[in-house]
mmCIF file of C-alpha atoms in Angstrom:
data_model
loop_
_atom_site.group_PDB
_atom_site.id
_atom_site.type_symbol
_atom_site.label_atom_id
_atom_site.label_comp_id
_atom_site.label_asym_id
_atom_site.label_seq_id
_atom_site.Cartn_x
_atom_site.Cartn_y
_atom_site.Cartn_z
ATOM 1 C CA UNK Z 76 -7.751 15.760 2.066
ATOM 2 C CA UNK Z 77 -9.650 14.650 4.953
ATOM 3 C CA UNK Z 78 -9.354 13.470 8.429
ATOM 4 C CA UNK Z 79 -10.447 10.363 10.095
ATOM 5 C CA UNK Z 80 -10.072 9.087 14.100
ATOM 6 C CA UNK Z 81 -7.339 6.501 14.698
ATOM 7 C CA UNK Z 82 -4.910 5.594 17.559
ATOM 8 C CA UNK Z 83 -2.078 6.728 18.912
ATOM 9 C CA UNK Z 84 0.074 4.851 21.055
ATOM 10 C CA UNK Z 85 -2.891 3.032 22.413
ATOM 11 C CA UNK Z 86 -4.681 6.509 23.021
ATOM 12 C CA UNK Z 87 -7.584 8.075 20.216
ATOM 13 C CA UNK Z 88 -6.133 10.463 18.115
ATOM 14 C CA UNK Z 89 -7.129 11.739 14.687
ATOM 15 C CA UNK Z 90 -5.265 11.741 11.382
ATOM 16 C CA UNK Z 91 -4.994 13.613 8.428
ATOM 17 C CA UNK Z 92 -3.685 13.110 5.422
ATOM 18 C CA UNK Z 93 -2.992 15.422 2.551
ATOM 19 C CA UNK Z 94 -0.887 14.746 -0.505
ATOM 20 C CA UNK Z 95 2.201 15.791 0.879
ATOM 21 C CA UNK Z 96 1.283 15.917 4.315
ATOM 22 C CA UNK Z 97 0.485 13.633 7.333
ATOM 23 C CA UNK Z 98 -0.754 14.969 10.705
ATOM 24 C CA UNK Z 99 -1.965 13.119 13.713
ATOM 25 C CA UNK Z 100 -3.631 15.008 16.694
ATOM 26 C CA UNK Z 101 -4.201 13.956 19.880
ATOM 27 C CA UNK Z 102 -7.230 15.924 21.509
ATOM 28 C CA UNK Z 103 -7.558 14.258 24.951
ATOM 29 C CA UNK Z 104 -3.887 14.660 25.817
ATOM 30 C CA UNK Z 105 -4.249 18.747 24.957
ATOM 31 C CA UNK Z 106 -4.920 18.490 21.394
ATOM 32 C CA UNK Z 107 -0.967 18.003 20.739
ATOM 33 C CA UNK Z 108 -0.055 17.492 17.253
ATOM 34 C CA UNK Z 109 2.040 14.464 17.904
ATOM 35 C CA UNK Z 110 3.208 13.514 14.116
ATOM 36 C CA UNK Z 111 3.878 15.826 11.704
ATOM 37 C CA UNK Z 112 5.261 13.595 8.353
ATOM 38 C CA UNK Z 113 6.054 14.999 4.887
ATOM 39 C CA UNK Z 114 5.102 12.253 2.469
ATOM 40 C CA UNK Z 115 7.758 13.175 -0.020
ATOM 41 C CA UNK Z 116 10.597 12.346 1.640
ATOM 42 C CA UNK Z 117 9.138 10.515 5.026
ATOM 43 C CA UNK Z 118 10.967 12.956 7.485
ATOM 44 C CA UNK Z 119 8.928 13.548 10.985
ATOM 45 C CA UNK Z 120 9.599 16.859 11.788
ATOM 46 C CA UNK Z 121 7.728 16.244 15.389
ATOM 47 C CA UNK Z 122 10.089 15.002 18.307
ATOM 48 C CA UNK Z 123 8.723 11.844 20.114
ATOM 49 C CA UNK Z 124 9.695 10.081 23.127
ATOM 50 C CA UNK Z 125 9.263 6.553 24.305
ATOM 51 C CA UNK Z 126 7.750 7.965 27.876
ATOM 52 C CA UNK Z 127 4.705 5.972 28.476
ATOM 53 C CA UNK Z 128 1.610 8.094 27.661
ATOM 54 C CA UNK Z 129 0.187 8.397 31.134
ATOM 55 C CA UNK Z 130 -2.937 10.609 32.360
ATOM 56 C CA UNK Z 131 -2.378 13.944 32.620
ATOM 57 C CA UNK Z 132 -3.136 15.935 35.808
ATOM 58 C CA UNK Z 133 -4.003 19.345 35.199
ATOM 59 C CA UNK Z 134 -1.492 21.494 36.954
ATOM 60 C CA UNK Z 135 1.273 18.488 36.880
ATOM 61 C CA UNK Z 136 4.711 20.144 35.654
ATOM 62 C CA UNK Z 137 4.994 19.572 32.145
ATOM 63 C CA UNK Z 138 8.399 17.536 31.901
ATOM 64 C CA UNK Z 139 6.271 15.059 34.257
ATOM 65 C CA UNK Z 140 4.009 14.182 30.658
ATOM 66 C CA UNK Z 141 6.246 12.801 27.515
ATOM 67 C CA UNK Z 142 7.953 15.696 26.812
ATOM 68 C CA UNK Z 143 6.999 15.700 23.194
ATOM 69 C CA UNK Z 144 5.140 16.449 20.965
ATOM 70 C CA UNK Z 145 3.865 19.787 19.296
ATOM 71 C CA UNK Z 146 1.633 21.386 22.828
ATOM 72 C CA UNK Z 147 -0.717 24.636 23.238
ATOM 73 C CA UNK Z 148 0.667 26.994 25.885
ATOM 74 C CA UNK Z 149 -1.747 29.384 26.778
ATOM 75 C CA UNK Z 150 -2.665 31.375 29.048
ATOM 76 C CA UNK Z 151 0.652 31.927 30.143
ATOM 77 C CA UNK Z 152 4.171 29.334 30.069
ATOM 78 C CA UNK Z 153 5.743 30.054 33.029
ATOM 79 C CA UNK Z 154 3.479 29.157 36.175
ATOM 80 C CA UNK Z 155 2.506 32.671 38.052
ATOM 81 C CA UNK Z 156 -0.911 34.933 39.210
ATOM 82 C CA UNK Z 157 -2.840 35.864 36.555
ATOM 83 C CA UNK Z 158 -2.849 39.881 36.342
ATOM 84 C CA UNK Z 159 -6.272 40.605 36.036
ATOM 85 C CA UNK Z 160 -9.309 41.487 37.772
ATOM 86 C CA UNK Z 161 -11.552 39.817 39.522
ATOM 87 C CA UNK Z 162 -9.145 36.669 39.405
ATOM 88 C CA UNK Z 163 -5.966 38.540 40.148
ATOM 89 C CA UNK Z 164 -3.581 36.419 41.635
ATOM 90 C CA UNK Z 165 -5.080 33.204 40.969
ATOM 91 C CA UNK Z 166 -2.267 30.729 40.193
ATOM 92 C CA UNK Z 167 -1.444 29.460 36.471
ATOM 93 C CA UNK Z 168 -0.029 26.190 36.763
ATOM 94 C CA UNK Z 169 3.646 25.331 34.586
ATOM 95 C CA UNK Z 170 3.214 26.058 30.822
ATOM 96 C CA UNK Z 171 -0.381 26.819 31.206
ATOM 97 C CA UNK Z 172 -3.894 25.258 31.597
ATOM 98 C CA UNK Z 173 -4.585 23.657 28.132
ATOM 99 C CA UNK Z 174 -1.528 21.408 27.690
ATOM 100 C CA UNK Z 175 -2.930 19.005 30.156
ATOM 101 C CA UNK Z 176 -6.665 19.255 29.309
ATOM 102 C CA UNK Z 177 -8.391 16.825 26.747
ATOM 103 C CA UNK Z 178 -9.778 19.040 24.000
ATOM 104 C CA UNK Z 179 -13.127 18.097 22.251
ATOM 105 C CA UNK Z 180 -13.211 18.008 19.019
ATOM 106 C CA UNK Z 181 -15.601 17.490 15.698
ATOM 107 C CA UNK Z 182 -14.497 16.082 12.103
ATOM 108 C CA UNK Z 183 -16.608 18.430 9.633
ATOM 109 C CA UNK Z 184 -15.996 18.070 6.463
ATOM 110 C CA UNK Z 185 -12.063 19.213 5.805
ATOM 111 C CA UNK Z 186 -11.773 20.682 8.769
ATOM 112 C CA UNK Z 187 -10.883 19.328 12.216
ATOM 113 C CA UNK Z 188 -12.405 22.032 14.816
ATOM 114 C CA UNK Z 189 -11.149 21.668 18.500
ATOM 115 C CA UNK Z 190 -11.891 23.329 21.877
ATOM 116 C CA UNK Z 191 -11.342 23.199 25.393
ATOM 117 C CA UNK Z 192 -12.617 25.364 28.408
ATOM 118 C CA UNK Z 193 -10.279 27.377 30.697
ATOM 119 C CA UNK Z 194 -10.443 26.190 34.662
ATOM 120 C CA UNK Z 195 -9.051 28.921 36.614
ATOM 121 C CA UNK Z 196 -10.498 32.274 34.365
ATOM 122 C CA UNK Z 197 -13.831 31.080 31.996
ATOM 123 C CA UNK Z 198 -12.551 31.171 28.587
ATOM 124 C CA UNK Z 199 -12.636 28.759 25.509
ATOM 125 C CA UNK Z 200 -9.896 28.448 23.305
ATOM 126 C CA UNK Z 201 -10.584 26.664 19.861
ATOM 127 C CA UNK Z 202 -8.421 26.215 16.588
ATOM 128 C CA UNK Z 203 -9.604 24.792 13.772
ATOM 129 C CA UNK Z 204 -6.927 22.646 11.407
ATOM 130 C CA UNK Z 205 -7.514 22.596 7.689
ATOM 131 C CA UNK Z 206 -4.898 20.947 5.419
ATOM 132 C CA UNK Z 207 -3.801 22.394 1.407
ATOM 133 C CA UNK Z 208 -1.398 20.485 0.269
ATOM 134 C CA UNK Z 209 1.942 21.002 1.935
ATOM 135 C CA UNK Z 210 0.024 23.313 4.689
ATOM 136 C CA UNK Z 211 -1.291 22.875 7.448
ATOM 137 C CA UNK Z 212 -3.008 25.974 8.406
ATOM 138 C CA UNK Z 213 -4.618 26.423 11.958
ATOM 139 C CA UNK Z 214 -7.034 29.096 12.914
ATOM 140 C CA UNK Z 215 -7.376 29.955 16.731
ATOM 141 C CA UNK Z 216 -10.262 31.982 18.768
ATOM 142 C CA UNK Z 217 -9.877 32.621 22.308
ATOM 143 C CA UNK Z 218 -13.938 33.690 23.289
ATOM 144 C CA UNK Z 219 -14.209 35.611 26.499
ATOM 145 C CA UNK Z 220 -17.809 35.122 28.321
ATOM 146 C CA UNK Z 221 -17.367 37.421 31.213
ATOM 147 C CA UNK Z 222 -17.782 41.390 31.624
ATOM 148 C CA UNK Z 223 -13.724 41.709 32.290
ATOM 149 C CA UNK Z 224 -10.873 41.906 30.185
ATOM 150 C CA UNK Z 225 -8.894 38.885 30.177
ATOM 151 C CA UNK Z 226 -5.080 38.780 29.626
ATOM 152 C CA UNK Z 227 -3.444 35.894 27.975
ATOM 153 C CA UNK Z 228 -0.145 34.362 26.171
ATOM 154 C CA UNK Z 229 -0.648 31.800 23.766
ATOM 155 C CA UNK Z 230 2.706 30.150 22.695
ATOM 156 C CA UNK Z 231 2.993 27.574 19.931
ATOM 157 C CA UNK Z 232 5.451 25.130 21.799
ATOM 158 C CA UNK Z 233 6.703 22.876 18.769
ATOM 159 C CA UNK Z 234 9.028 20.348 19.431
ATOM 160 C CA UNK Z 235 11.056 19.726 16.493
ATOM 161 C CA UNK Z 236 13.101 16.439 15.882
ATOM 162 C CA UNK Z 237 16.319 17.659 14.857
ATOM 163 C CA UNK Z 238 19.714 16.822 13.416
ATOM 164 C CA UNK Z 239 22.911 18.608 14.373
ATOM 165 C CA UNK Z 240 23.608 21.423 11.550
ATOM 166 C CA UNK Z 241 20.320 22.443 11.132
ATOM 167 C CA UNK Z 242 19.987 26.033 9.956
ATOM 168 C CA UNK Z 243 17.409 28.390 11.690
ATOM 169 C CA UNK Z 244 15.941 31.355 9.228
ATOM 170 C CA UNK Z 245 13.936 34.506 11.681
ATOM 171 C CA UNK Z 246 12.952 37.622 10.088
ATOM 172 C CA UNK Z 247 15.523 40.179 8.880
ATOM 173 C CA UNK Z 248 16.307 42.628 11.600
ATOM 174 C CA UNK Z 249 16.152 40.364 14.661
ATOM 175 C CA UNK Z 250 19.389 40.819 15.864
ATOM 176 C CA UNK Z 251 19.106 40.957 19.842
ATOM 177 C CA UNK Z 252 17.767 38.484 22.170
ATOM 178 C CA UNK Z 253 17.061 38.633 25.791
ATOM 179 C CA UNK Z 254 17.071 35.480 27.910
ATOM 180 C CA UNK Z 255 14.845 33.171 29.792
ATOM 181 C CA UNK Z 256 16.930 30.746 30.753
ATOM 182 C CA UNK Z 257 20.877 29.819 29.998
ATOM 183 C CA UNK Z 258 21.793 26.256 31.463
ATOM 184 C CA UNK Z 259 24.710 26.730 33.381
ATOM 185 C CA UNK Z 260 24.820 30.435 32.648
ATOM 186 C CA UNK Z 261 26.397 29.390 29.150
ATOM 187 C CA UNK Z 262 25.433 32.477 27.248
ATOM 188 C CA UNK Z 263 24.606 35.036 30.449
ATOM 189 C CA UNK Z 264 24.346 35.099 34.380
ATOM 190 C CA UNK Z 265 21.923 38.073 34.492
ATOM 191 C CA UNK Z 266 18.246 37.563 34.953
ATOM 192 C CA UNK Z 267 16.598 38.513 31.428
ATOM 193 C CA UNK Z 268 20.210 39.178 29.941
ATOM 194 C CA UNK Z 269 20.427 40.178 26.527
ATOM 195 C CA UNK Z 270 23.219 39.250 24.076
ATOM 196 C CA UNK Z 271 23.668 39.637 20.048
ATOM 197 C CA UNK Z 272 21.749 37.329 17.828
ATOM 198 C CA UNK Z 273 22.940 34.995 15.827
ATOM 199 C CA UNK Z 274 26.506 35.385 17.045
ATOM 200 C CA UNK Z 275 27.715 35.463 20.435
ATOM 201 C CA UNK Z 276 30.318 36.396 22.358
ATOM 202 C CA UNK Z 277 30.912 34.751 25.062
ATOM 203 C CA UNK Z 278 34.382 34.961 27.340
ATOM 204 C CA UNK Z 279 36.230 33.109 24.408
ATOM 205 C CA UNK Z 280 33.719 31.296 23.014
ATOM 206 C CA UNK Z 281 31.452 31.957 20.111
ATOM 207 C CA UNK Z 282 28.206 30.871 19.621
ATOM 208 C CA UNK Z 283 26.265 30.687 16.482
ATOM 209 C CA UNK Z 284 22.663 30.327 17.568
ATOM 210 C CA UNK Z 285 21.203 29.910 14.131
ATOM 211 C CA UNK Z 286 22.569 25.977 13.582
ATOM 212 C CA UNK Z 287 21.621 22.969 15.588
ATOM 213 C CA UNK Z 288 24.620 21.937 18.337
ATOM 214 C CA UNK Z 289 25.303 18.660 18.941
ATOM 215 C CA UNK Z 290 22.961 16.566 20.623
ATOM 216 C CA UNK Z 291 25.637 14.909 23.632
ATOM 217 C CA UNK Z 292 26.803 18.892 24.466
ATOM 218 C CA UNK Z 293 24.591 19.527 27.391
ATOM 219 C CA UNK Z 294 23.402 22.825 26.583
ATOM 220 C CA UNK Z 295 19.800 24.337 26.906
ATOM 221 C CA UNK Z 296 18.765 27.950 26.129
ATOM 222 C CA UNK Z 297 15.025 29.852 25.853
ATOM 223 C CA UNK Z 298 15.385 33.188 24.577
ATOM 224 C CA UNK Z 299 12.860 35.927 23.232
ATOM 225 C CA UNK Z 300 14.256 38.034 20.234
ATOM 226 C CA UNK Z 301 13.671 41.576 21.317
ATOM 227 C CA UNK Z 302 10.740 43.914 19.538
ATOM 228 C CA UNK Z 303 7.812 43.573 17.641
ATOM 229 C CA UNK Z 304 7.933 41.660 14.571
ATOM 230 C CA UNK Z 305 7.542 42.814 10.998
ATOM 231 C CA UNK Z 306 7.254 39.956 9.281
ATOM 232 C CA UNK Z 307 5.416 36.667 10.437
ATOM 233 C CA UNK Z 308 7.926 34.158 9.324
ATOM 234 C CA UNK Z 309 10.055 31.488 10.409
ATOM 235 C CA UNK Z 310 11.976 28.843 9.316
ATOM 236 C CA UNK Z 311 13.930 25.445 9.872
ATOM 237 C CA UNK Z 312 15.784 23.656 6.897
ATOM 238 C CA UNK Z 313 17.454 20.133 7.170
ATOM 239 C CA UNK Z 314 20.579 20.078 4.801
ATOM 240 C CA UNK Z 315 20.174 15.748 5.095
ATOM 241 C CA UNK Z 316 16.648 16.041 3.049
ATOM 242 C CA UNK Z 317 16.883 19.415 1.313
ATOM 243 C CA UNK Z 318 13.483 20.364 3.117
ATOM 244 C CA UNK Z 319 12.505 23.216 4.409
ATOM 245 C CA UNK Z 320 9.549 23.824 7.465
ATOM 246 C CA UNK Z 321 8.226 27.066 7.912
ATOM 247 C CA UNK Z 322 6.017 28.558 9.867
ATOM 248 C CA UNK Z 323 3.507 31.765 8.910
ATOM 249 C CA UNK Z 324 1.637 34.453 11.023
ATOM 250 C CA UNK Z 325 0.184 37.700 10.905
ATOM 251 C CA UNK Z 326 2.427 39.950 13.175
ATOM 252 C CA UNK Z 327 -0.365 41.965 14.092
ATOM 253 C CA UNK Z 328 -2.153 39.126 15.618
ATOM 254 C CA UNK Z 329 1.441 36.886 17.336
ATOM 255 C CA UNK Z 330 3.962 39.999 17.734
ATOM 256 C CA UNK Z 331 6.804 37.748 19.302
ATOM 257 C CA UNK Z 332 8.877 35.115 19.035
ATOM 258 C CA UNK Z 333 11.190 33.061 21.106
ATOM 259 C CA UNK Z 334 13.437 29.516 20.907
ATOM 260 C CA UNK Z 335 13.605 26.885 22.834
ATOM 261 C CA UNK Z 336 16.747 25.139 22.283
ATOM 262 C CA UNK Z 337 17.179 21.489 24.697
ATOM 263 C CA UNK Z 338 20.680 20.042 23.195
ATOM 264 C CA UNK Z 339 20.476 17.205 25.651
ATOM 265 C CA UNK Z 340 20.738 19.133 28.908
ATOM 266 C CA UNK Z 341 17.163 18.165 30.458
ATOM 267 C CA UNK Z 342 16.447 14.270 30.472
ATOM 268 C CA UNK Z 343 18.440 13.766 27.685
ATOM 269 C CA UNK Z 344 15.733 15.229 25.011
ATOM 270 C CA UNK Z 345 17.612 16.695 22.248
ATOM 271 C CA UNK Z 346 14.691 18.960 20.618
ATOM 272 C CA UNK Z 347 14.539 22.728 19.435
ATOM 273 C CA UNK Z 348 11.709 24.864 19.041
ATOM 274 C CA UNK Z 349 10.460 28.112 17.332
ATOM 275 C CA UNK Z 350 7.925 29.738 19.078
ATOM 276 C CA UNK Z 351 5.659 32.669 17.840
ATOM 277 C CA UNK Z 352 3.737 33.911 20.440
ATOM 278 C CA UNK Z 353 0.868 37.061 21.423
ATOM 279 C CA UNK Z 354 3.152 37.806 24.286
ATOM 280 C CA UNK Z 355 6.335 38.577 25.320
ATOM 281 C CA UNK Z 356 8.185 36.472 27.627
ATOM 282 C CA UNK Z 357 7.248 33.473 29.446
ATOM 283 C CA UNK Z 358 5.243 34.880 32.015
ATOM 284 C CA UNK Z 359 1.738 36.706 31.447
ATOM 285 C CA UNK Z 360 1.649 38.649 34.534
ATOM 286 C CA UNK Z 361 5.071 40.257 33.770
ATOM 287 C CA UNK Z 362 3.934 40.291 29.885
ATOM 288 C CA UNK Z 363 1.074 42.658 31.270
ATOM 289 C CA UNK Z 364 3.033 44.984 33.165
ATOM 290 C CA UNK Z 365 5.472 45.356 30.066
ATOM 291 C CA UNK Z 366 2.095 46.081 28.062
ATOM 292 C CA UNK Z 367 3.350 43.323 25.398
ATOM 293 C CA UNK Z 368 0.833 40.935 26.426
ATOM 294 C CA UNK Z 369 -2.818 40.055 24.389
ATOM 295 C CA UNK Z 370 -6.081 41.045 26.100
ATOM 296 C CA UNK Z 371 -9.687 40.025 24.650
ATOM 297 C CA UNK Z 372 -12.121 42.478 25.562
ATOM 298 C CA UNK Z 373 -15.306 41.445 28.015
ATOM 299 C CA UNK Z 374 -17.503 39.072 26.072
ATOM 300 C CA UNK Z 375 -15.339 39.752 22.750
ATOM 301 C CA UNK Z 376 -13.167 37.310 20.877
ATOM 302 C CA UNK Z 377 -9.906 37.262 19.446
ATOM 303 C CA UNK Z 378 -8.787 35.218 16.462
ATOM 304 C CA UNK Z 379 -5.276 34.855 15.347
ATOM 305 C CA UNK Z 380 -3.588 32.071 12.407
ATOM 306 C CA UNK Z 381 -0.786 30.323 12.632
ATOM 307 C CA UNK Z 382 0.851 27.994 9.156
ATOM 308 C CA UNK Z 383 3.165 25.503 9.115
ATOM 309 C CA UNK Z 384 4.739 24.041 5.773
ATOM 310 C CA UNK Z 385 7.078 21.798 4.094
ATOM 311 C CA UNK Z 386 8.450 22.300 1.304
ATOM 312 C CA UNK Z 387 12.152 21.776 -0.909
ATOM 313 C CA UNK Z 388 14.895 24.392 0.422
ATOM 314 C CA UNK Z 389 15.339 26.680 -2.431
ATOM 315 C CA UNK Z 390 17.602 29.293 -0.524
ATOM 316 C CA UNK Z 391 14.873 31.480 0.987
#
């Protein structure tokens, strides 16, 4: 189990390789996970486009970079002020600072330790990979150097490649969501509407937001499932290879979770993501006023853990 630098599409990257797992990491494009390969059955469970891999721009809009990939969002994911003091007001850009930043990294021993500095509030955000087996398990610190308390949302925006029929498992209990977004007011025309989860109602059309749609029906939702979580886990399983990827957290540490479903509706990407998060919605000022937002104390750190795994679908 160890990890070595390579290439990526012409850019540096860094591989590693367990027996049942290969990753490959990008850090100067974000420190994206851009590969994500179980070496039992060959699946990438990472979606990929063929968009060139230009520079980023820090502050660019994200859709403007490939659009794939497995990226950071933190401090917030919708551009807006930040809410604190003494840099209240100061603008976010779109899905956050780190996304577009390169990361720096170090390969010591099994680990792969990554960090990158924040540009508008001082801040460094780290994570630190480590692979066992079938898991990779990431650790993340967000250190705070000044003498003010610094609120952030850190998202885990994982692009998934997908097949239609896919089956999403959330935690039991999760039965309402409220809305970020519904393309073409599918599922709701009210700002932050709320509906029932998995099924809804809809005029005369039901939904079932817990399988894949199809990947030509034009339809694109984010959603946050309402309340605190119990129970950090999450799950995707493809019927095709009988494997399952799931995802572990502490719910103390990443309360929330939301989806990201893109069923062709925005450039054609047909991707879904589950993503636990410290916050709730997409924007960390409003987080703050709803008080369901993260905050690291002045010169404090927070830590927080976030697993994904493969593994065969045995009905969980």
């Amino acid at each position: 189990m160890q990890w070595r630098e390579s290439m990526y599409r012409g850019v540096p990257s860094v591989v590693g390789e367990s027996a049942e797992l290969r990753v490959e990491v990008v850090p100067g494009r974000g420190g994206k996970v851009v590969s994500f390969i179980s070496r039992v059955t060959g699946k990438e469970w990472v979606f990929q486009t063929d968009v060139p891999l230009e520079p980023l721009r820090y502050g660019m809009n994200w859709d403007d970079g490939d659009r794939g990939g497995w990226d950071e969002m933190f401090p917030t994911i919708l551009a807006c002020p930040c809410p604190d003091e003494p840099w209240r007001g100061t603008e976010y850009p779109d899905h956050g600072e780190v996304w577009s930043l390169p990361w720096s990294y170090a390969i010591e021993g099994d680990q792969l330790r990554m960090w990158v500095h924040g540009v508008k509030v001082p801040y460094v955000l780290s994570k630190t990979y480590t692979l066992q087996s079938s898991r990779l398990c990431t650790r993340y610190e967000v250190q705070n150097p000044t003498p003010f308390a610094f609120s952030y949302l850190w998202c885990a925006h994982n692009l998934l490649s997908i097949e239609p029929g896919m089956k999403v498992f959330v935690p039991a209990g999760l039965d309402t969501v409220q809305y970020q977004y519904s393309h073409r007011d599918r599922l709701t025309d009210d700002a932050y509407g709320r509906s029932a989860y998995p099924i809804v109602q809809r005029g005369s059309a039901t939904v079932d937001l817990s399988f894949m749609e199809e990947p030509a029906c034009g339809h694109a939702e984010k959603y946050w499932f309402e309340g605190a979580l119990v129970e950090g886990k999450a799950g995707v399983v493809d019927p095709a290879s009988g494997e399952a990827l799931w995802y572990a957290f502490d719910p103390d540490e990443v309360p929330y979770l939301a989806v990201w479903a893109n069923y062709g509706a925005f450039n054609g990407d047909y991707t879904f993501a589950l993503e636990p998060a410290t916050g709730y919605l997409d924007d960390v000022y409003i987080a703050k006023v709803m008080n369901k937002v993260a905050s690291v104390a002045p010169y404090g750190r927070n830590q927080w853990s976030f697993d994904i795994s493969i593994h065969p679908y045995k009905g969980e």
